[in-house]
Coordinates of C-alpha atoms in Angstrom, one line a residue:
X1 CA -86.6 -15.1 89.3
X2 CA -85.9 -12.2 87.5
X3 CA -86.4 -12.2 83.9
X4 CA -82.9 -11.9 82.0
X5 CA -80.8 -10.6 85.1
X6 CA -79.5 -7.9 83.2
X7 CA -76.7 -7.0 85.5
X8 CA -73.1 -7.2 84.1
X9 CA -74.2 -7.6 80.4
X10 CA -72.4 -5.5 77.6
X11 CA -74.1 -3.0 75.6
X12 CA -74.8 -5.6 72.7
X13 CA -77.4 -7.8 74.5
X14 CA -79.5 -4.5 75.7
X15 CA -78.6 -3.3 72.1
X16 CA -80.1 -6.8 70.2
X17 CA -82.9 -6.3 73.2
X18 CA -83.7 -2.8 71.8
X19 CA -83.6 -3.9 68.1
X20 CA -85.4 -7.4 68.6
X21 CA -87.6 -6.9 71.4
X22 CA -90.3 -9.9 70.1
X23 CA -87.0 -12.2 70.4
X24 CA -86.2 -10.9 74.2
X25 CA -89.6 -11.5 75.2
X26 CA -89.2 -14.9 74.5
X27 CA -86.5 -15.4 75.9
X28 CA -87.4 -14.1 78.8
X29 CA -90.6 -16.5 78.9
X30 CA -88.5 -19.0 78.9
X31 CA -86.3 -18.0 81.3
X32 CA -89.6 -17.6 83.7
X33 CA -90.9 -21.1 82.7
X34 CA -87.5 -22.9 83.2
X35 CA -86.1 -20.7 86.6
X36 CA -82.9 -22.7 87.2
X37 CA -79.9 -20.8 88.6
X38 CA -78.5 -20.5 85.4
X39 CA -81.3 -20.1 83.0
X40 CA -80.8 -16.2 83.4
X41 CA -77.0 -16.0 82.1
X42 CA -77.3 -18.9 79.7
X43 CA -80.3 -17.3 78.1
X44 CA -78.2 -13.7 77.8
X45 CA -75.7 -16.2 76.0
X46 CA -77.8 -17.5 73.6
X47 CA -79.4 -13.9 73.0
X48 CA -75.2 -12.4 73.1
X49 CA -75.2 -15.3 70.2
X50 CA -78.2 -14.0 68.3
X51 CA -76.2 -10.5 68.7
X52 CA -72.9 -12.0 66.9
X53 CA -74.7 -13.0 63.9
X54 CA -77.4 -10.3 63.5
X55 CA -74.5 -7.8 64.6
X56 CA -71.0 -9.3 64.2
X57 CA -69.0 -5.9 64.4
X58 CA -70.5 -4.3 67.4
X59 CA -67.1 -4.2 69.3
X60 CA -66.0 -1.3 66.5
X61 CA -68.6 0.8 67.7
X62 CA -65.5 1.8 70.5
X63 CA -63.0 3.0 67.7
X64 CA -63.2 6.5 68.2
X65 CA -62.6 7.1 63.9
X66 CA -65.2 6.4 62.1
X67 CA -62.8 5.7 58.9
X68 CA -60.8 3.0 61.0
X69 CA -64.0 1.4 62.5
X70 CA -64.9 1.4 58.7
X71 CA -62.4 -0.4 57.3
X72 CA -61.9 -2.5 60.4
X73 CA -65.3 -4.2 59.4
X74 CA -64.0 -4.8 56.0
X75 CA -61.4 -6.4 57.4
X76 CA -63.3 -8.3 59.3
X77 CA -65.9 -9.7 56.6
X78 CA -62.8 -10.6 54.3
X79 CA -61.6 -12.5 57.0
X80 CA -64.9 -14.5 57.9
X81 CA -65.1 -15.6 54.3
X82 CA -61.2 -17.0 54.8
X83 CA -62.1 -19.0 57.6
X84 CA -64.6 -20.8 55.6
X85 CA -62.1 -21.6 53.5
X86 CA -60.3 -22.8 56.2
X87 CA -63.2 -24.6 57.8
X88 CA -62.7 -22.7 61.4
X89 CA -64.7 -20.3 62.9
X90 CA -63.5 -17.0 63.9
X91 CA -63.7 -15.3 67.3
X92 CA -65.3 -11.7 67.6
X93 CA -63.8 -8.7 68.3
X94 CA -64.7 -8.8 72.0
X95 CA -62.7 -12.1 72.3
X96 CA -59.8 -9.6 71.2
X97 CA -60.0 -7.0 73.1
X98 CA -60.7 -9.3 76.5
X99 CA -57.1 -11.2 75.5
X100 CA -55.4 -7.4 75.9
X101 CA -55.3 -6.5 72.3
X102 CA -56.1 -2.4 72.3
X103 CA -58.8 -1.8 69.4
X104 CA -58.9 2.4 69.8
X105 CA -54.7 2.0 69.0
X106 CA -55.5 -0.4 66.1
X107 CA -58.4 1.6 64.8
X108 CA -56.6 5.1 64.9
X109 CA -53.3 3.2 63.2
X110 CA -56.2 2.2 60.2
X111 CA -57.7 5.9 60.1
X112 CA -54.0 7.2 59.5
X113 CA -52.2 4.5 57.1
X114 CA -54.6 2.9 54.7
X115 CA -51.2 0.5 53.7
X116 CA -52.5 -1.7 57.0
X117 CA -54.9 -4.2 57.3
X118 CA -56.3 -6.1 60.2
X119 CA -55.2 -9.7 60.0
X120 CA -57.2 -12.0 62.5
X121 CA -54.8 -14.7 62.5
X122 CA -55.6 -18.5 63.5
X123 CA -51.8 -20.5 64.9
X124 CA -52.2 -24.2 64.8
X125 CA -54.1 -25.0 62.2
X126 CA -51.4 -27.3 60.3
X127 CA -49.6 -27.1 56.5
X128 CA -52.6 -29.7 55.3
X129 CA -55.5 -27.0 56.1
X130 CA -53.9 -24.1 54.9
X131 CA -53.4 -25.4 51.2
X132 CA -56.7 -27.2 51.5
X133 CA -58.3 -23.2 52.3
X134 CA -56.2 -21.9 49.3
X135 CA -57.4 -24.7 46.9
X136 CA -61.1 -23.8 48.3
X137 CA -60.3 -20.0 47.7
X138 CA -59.3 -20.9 43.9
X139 CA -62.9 -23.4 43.5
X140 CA -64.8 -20.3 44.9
X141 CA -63.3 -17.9 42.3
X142 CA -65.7 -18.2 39.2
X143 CA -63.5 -17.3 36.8
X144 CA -60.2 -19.2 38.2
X145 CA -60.6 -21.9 35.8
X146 CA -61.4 -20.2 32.3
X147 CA -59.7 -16.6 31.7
X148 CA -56.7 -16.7 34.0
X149 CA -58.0 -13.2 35.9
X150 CA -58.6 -14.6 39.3
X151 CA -55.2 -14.6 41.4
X152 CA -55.2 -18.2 42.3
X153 CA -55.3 -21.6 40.5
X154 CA -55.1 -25.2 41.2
X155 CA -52.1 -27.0 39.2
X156 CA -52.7 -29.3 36.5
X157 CA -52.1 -31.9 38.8
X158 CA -55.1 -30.9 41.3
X159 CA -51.9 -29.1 43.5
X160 CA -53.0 -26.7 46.2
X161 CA -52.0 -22.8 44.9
X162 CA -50.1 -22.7 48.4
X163 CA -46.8 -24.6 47.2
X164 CA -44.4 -25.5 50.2
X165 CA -40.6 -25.9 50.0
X166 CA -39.4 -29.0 51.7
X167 CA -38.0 -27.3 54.6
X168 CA -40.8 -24.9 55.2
X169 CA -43.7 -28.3 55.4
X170 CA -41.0 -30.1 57.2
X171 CA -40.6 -27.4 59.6
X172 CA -43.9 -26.3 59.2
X173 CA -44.7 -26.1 63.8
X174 CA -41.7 -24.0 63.6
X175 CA -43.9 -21.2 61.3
X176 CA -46.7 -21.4 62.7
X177 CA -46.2 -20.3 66.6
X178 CA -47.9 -16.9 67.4
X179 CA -45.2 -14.7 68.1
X180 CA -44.2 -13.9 72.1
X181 CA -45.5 -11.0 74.0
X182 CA -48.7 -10.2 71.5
X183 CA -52.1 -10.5 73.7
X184 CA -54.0 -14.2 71.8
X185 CA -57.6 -15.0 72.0
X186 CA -58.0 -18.5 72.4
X187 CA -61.0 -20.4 70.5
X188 CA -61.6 -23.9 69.5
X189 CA -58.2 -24.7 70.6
X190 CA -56.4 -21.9 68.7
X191 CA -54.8 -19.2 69.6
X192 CA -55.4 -15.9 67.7
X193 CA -53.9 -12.7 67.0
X194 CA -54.7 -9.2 65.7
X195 CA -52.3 -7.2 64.3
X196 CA -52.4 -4.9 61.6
X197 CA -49.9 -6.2 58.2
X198 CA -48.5 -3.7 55.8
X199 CA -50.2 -5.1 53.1
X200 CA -49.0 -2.8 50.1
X201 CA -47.8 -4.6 47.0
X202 CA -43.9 -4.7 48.1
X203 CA -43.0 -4.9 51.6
X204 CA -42.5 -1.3 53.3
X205 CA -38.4 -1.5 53.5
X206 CA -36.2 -3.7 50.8
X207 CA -33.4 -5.2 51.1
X208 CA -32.8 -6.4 54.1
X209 CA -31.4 -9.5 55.5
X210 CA -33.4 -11.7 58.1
X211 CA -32.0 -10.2 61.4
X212 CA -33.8 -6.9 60.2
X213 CA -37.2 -8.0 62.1
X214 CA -39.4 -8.9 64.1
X215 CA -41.1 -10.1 60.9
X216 CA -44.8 -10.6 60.0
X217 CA -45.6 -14.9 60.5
X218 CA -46.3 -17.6 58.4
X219 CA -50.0 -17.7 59.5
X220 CA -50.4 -14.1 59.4
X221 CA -49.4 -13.7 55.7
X222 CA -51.1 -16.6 54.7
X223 CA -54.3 -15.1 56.2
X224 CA -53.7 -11.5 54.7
X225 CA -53.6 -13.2 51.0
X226 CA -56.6 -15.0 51.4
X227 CA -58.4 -11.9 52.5
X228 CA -57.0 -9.9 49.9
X229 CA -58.8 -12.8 47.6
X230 CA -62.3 -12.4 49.4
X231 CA -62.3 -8.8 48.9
X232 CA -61.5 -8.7 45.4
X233 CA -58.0 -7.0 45.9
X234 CA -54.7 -7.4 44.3
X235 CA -52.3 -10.1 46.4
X236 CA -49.2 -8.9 47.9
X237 CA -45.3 -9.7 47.0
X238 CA -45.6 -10.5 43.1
X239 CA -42.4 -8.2 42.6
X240 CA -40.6 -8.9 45.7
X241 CA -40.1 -11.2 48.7
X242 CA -41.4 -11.4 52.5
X243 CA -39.2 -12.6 55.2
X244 CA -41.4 -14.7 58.0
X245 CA -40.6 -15.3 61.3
X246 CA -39.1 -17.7 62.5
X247 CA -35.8 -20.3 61.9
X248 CA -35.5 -23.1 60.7
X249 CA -32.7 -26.3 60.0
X250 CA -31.6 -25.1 63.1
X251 CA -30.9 -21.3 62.9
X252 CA -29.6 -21.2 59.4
X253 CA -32.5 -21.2 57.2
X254 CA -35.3 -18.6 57.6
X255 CA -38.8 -18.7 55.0
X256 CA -39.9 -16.3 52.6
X257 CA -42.7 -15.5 50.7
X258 CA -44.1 -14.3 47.3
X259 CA -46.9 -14.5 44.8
X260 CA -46.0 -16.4 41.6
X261 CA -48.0 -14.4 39.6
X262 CA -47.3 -16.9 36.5
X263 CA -48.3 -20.0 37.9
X264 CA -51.3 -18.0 40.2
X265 CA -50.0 -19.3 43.6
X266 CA -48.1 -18.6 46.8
X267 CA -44.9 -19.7 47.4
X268 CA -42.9 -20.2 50.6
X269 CA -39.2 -20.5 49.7
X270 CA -36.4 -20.6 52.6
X271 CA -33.4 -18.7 52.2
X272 CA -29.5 -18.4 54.3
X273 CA -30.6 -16.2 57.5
X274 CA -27.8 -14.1 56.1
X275 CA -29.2 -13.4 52.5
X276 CA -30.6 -10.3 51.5
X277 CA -31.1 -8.3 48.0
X278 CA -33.2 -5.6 46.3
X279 CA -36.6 -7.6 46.3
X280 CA -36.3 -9.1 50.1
X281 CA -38.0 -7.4 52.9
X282 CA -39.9 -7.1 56.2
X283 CA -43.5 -6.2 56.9
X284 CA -43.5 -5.9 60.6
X285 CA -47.0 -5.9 62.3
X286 CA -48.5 -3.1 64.4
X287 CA -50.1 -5.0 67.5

């Protein structure tokens, strides 16, 4: 047999080869030693593996501006350190891009508009793990319980920063559904998504009532304010409210959200479908 078949692999495997070629040679060794059908493409797994972790942004390399490749990987970091606090692992950019999401589009929309961020988005994960990775987030902020500077902080009573209203945890499945028609990576179970979030402090048009969408989700602004948290950036909404898609109590209630700045936490209030006012808007993601 061949050492490492290296027909069909991407660019990152002879990349990783070219970087670590002590590592390949073992690897191929062992794939002379052990010659089973599959040694050869399970092998170029484990070394496509090796690539993830010594090189976790490769699949940015294809974003033809450098600035938007740039801040992609920013993104990207914020958002591995959130899915610690969530306990999940994240899937790589290639896992996007072979679920149909177009990285060039999303990379030249981050080169023109620095208001967007990309939000790798987890669906599925359940009311009880998102305030569990918010409560994390607060524990891991080493100033959270002593000067009152860190964004988030656990209640007197040992309460999550992520505070609920009843119809929102009730309803919580209806919230957290990825939205229809956007391309979704699947891993561990989840589904995925990558879009980019206005993420400026207010939302980028006020005032509008909920029919005004499609709106960002539940998930996805949960996500984008634990990011903002990793990287050291100011959270989203303190002066104004987010409308989130998706109904609830059967059509007439739609959720909210907004950063209590006071009481450091997030809240997700619902409102009448048909209410709208100066400090309620949409942030509709770019996919």
């Amino acid at each position: 047999m061949k050492p490492f078949d290296r027909h069909g692999t991407n660019d990152r495997v002879e990349l990783i080869r070219a970087l670590f070629p002590d590592l390949a040679s073992e690897l191929d060794a062992a794939a002379t030693r052990h010659a089973a059908p599959s040694a050869a493409a399970s092998l170029d797994a484990s070394l496509d593996a090796a690539a993830a972790r010594l090189m976790p942004h490769a699949g940015f390399a294809d974003v033809a501006e450098p600035e938007g490749a740039r801040r992609a990987e920013q993104h990207f970091a914020s958002a591995r350190i959130a899915c610690g606090w969530l306990d999940i692992e994240m899937p790589e950019i290639e896992a996007f891009v072979d679920a149909g999401t177009d990285i060039g589009r999303l990379g030249s929309a981050l080169a023109a508009d620095s208001s967007l961020t990309a939000v790798p988005t987890p669906f599925g994960c359940g009311a009880a793990v998102w305030k569990t990775s918010f409560q994390r987030a607060a524990v891991a902020l080493p100033d959270a319980p002593h000067d009152g500077s860190a964004p988030l902080a656990i209640g007197s009573t040992g309460d999550s920063p992520l505070l609920l209203a009843t119809e929102a945890e009730r309803e919580f499945d209806a919230l957290d559904t990825p939205p229809p028609g956007i391309p979704a990576a699947r891993a561990q179970g989840r589904a995925w998504t990558l879009r980019l979030v206005p993420s400026g402090a207010r939302p980028p048009v006020l005032g509008l009532g909920f029919s005004h969408g499609p709106h960002v989700t539940l998930p996805e602004v949960l996500m984008l304010q634990l990011m903002l948290v990793a990287s050291g950036s100011p959270l989203i909404d303190a002066a104004s409210f987010t409308w989130l898609e998706g109904s609830l109590a059967g059509g007439r209630l739609a959720a909210r959200h907004v950063y209590d700045e006071s009481e450091r936490a997030i809240r997700i209030t619902c409102r009448e479908v048909g209410n709208q006012g100066p400090h309620l808007g949409a942030r509709t993601p770019l996919a």
